mmCIF file of C-alpha atoms and ligand atoms in Angstrom:
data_model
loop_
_atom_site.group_PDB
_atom_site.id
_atom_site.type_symbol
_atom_site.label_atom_id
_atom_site.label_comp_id
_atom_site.label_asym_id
_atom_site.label_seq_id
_atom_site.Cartn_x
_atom_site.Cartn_y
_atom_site.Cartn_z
ATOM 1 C CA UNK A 21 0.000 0.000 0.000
ATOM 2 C CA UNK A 22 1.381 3.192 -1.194
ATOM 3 C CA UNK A 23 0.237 5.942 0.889
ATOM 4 C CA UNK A 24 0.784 9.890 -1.128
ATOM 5 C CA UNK A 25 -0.138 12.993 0.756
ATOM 6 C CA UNK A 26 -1.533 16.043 -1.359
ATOM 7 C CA UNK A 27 -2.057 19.580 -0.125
ATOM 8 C CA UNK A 28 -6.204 19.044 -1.110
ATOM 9 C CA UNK A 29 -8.821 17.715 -2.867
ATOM 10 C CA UNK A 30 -7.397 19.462 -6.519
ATOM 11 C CA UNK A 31 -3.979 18.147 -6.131
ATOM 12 C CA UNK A 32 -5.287 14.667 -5.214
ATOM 13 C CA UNK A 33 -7.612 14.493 -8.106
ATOM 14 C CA UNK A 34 -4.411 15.709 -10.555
ATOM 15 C CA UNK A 35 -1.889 12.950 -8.531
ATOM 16 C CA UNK A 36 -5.523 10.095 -9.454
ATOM 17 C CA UNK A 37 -5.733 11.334 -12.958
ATOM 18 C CA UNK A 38 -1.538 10.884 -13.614
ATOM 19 C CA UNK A 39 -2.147 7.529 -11.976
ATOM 20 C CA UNK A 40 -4.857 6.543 -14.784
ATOM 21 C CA UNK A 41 -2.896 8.104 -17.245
ATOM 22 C CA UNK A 42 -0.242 5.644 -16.668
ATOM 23 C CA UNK A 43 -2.279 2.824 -16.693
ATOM 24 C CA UNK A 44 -4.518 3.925 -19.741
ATOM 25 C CA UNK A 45 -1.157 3.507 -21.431
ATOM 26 C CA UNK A 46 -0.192 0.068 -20.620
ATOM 27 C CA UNK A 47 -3.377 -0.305 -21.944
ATOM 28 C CA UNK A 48 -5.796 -0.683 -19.034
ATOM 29 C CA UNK A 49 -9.650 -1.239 -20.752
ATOM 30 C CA UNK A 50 -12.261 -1.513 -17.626
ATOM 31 C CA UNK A 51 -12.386 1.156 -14.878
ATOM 32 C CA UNK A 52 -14.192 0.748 -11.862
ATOM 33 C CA UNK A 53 -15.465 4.499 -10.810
ATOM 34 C CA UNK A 54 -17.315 5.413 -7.318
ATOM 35 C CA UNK A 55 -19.452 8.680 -6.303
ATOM 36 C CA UNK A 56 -19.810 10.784 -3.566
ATOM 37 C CA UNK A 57 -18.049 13.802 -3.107
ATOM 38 C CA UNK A 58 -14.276 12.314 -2.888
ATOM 39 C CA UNK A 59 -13.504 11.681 -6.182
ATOM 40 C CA UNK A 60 -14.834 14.855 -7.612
ATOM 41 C CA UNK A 61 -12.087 16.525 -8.470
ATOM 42 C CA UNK A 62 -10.363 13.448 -10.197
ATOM 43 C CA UNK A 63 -13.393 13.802 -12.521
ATOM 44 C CA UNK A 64 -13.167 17.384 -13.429
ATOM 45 C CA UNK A 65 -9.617 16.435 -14.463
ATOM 46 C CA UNK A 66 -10.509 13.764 -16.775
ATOM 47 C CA UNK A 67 -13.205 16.281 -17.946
ATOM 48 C CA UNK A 68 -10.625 18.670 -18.545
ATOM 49 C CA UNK A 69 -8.071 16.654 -20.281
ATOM 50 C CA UNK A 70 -7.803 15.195 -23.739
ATOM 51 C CA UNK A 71 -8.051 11.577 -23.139
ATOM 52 C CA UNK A 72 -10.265 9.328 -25.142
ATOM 53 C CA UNK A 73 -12.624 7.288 -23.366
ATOM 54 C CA UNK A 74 -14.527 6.150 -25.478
ATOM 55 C CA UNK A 75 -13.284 3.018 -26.233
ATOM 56 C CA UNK A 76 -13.284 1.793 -22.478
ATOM 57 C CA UNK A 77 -15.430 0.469 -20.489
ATOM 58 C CA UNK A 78 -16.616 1.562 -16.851
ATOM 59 C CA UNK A 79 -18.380 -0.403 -14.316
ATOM 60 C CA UNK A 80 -19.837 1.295 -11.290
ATOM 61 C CA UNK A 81 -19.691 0.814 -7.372
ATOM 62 C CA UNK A 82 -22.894 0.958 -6.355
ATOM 63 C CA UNK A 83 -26.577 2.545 -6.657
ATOM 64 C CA UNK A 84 -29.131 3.221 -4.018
ATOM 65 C CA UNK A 85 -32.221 0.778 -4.373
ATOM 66 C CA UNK A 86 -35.177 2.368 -5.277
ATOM 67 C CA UNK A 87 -34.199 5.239 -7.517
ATOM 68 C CA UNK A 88 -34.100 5.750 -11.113
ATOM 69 C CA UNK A 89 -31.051 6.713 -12.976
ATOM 70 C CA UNK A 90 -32.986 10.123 -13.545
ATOM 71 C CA UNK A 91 -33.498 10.927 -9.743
ATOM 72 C CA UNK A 92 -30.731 13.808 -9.196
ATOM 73 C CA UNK A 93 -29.600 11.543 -6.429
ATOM 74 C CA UNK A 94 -29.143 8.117 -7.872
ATOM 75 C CA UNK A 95 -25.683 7.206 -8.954
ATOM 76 C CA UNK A 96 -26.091 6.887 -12.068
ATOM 77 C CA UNK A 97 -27.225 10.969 -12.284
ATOM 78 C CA UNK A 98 -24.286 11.665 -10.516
ATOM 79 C CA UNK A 99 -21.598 10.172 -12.522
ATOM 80 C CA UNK A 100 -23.598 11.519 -16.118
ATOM 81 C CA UNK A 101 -23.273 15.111 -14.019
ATOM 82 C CA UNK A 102 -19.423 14.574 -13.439
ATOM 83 C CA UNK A 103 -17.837 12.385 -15.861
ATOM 84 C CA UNK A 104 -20.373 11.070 -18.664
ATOM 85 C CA UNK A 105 -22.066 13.636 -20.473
ATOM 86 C CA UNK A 106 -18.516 15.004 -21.054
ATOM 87 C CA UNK A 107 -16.775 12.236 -21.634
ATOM 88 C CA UNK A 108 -18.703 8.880 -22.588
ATOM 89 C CA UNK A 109 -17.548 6.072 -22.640
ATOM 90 C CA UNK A 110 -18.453 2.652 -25.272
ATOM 91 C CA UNK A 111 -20.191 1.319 -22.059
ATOM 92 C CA UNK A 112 -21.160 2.136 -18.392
ATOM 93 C CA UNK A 113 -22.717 -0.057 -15.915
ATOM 94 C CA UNK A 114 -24.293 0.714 -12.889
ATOM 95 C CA UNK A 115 -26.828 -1.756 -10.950
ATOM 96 C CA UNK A 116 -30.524 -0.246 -11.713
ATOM 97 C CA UNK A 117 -31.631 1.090 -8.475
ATOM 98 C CA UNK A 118 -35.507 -0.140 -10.082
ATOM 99 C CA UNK A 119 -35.062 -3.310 -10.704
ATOM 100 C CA UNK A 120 -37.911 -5.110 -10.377
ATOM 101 C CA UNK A 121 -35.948 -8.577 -8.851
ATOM 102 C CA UNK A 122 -33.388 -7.296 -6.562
ATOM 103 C CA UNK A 123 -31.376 -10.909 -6.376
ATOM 104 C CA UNK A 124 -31.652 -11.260 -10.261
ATOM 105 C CA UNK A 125 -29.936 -7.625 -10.898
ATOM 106 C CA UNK A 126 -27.155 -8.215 -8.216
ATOM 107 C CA UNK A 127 -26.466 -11.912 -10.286
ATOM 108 C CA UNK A 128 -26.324 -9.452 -13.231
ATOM 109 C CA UNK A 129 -24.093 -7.189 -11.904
ATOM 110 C CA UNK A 130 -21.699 -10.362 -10.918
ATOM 111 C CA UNK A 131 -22.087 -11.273 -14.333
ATOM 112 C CA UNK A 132 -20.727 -8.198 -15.936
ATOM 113 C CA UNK A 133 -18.242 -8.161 -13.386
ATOM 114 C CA UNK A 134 -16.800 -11.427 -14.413
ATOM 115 C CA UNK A 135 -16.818 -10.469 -18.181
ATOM 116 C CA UNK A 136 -15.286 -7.418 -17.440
ATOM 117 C CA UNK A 137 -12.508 -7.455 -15.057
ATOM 118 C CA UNK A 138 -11.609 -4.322 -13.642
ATOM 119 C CA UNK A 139 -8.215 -2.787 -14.569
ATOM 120 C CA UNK A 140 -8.085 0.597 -12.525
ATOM 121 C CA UNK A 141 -10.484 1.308 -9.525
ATOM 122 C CA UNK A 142 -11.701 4.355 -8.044
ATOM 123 C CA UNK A 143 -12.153 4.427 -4.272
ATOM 124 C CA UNK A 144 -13.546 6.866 -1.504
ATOM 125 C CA UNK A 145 -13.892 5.770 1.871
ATOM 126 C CA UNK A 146 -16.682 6.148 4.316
ATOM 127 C CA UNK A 147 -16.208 7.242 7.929
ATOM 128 C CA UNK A 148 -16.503 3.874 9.605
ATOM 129 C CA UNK A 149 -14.154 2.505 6.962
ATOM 130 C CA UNK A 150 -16.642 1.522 4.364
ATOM 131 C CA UNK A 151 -15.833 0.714 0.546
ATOM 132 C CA UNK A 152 -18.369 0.845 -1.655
ATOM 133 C CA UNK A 153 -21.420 -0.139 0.663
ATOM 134 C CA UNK A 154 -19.389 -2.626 2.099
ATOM 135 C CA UNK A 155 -20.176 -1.474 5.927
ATOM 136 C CA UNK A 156 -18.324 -3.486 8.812
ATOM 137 C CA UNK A 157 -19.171 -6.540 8.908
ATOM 138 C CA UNK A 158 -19.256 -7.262 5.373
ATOM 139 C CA UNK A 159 -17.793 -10.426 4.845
ATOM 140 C CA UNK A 160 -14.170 -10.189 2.621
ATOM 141 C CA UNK A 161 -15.885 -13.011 0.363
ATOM 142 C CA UNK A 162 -18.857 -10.919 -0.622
ATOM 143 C CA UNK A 163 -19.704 -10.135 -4.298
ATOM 144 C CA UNK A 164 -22.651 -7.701 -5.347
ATOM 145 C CA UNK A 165 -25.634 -8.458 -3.367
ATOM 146 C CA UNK A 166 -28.205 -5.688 -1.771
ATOM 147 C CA UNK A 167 -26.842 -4.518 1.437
ATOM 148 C CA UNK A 168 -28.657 -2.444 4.010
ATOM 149 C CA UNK A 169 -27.013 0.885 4.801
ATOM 150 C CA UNK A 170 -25.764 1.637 8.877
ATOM 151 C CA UNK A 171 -27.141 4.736 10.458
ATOM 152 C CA UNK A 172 -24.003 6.397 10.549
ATOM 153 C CA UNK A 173 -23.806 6.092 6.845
ATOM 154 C CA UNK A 174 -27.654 7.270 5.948
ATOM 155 C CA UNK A 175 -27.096 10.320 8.271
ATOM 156 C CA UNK A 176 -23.653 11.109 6.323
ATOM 157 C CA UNK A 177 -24.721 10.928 3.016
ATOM 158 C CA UNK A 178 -28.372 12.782 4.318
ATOM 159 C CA UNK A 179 -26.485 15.753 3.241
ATOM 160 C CA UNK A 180 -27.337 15.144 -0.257
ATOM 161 C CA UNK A 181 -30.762 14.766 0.282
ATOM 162 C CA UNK A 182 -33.034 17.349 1.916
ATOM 163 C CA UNK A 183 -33.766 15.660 4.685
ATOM 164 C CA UNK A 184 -32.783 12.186 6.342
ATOM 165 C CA UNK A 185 -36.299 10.636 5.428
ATOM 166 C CA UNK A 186 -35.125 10.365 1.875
ATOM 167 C CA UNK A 187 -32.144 8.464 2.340
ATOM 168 C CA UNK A 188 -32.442 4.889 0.712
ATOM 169 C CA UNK A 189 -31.769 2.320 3.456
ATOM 170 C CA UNK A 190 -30.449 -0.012 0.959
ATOM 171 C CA UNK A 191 -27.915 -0.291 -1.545
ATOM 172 C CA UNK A 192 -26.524 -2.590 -4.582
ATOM 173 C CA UNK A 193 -22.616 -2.725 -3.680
ATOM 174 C CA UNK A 194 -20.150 -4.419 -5.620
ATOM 175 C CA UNK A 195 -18.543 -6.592 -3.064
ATOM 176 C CA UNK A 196 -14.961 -6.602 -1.662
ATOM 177 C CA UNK A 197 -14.259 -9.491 -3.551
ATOM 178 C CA UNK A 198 -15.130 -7.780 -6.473
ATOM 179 C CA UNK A 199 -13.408 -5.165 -5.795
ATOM 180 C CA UNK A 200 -9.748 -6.905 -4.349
ATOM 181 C CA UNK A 201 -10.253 -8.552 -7.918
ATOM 182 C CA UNK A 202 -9.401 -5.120 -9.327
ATOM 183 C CA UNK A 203 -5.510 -5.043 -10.914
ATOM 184 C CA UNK A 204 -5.351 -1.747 -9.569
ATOM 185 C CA UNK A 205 -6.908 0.713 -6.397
ATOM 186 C CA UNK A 206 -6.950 4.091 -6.045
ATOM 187 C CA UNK A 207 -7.860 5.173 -2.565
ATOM 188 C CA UNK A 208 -8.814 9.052 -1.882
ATOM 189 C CA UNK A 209 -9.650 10.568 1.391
ATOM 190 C CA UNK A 210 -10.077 13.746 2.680
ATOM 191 C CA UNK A 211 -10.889 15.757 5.535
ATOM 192 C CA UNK A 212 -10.414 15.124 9.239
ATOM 193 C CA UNK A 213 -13.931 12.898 9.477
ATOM 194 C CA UNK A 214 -11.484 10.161 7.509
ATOM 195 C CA UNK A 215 -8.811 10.284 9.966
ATOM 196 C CA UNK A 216 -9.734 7.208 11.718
ATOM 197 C CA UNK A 217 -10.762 5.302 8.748
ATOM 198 C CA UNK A 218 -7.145 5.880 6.820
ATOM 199 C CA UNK A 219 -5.475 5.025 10.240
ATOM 200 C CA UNK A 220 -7.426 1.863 10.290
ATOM 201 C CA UNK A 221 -6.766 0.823 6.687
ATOM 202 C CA UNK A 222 -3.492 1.616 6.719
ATOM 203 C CA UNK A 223 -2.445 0.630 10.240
ATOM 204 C CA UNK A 224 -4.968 -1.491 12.143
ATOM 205 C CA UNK A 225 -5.350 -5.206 12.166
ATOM 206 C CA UNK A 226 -7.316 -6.691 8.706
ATOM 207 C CA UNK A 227 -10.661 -7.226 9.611
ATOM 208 C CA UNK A 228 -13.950 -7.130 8.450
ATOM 209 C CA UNK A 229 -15.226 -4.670 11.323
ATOM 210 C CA UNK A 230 -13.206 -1.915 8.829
ATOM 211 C CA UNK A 231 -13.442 -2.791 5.332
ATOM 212 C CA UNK A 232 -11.113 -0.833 3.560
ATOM 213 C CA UNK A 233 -8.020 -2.605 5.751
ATOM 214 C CA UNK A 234 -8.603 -5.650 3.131
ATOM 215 C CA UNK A 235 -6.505 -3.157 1.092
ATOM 216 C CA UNK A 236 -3.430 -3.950 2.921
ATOM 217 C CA UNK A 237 -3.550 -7.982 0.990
ATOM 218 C CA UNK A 238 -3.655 -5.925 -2.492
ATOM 219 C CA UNK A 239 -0.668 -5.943 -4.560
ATOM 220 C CA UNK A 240 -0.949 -2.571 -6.053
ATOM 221 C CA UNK A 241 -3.176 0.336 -3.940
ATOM 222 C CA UNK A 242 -1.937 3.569 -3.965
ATOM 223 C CA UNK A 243 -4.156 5.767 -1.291
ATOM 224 C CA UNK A 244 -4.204 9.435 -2.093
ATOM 225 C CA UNK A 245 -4.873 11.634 1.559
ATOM 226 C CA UNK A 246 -4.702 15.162 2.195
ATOM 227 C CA UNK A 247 -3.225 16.256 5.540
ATOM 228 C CA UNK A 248 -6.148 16.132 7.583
ATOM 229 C CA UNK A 249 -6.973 12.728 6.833
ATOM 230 C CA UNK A 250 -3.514 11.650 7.099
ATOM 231 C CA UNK A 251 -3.145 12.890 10.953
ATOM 232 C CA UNK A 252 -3.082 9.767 12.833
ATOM 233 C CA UNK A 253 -1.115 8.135 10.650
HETATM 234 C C1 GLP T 346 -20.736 6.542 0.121
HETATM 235 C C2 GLP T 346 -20.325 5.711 -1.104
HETATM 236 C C3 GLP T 346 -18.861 5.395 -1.097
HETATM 237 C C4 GLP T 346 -18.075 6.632 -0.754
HETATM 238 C C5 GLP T 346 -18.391 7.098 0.636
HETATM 239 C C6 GLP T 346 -17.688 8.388 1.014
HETATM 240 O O1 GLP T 346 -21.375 5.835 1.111
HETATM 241 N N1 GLP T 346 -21.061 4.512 -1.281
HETATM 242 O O2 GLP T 346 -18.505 4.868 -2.356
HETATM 243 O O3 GLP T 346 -16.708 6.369 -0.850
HETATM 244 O O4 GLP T 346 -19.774 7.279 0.793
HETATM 245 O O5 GLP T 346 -18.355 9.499 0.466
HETATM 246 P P1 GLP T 346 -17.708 10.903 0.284
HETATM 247 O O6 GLP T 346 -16.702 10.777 -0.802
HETATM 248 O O7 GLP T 346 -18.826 11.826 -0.116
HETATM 249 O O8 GLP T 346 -17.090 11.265 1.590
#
């Protein structure tokens, strides 16, 4: 695990972007991209830039159950918002937060996982040490499957909604199988709320009680912090 400290979020996103770059070039094809508000800046630099996406394809996280790919807070919204409507790509996947068979669309989602393998993938990290919606607990085995979201995690992403009430209380999640199956991880976290998670990924014992510490068995994560989320390291 290659930890890299960066001054903030824009530096981060420029030190993610380089990293792709690199791997775009020894001719990665399948990137594995996340939401929320971490990886933001890595997608205005993609935006920005004049690589060629369009012969890749991208296969998503996770997507709340229960709203459509229209709803301004589904997944799927946010990464047209930030990445696709600039820059498509041949195909995206994300799970469809509608589905009308909830085991059938998580088999699915496997499916196109295994015909697909992930060559670069995008990371945030949630404050209990969550990847994904993998929330402690998850088991290290776990593929995609329909998890149910922790408190703690429906009152921090409540900020995107406008009030808690709205908060789907389940998710699809690729699982941490899945994702370990990934050649490469990029990790970003920011902000002092991370502190304990990065300490725990980095430094703690692997165990399923903090998800993201599976990262230390990986053979090629590079985790991108600013200062404040670096602090107890
Ligand atoms: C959500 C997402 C994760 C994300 C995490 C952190 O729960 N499912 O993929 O990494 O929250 O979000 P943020 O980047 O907004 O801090």
């Amino acid at each position: 695990m290659k930890v890299i400290t960066v001054k903030d979020q824009v530096e981060g996103g420029k030190v993610a972007f380089e990293l792709l770059k690199e791997k775009l070039d020894q001719g990665a094809k399948v990137l594995g991209l996340a939401t929320g508000s971490t990886p933001i800046e890595f997608y205005k630099e993609i935006v920005a830039s004049d690589v060629d996406l369009s012969s890749l394809v991208s296969v998503n996280l996770d997507e709340y159950v229960g709203l459509s790919a229209d709803d301004e807070q589904s997944y799927a919204y946010f990464m047209k918002e930030n990445l696709f409507a600039e820059k498509p790509l041949k195909v995206s996947y994300l799970p469809n937060g509608l589905a009308e068979n909830p085991a059938e669309e998580a088999l699915r989602y496997n499916q196109i996982l295994a015909e697909n393998p992930i060559d670069f993938q995008i990371l945030g990290i949630g404050r209990n040490g969550h990847i994904g919606f993998n929330e402690p607990g998850a088991s290290f085995e776990g593929v995609t499957r329909v998890v149910d979201l922790t408190p703690s995690t429906i009152a921090a992403n409540a900020r995107f909604f406008q009030d808690e009430n709205q908060v789907p209380k389940q998710a699809y999640s690729m699982g941490i199988a899945n994702i370990m199956a990934s050649k490469t991880i990029v990790l970003m976290a920011y902000g002092a709320e991370k502190a304990d998670a990065v300490y725990g990924m980095v430094n703690g014992p692997v165990t399923e009680e903090l998800p993201a510490s599976i990262l230390q068995k990986h053979a090629d994560v590079v985790v991108i912090v600013d200062q404040a989320a670096a602090a107890k390291l």
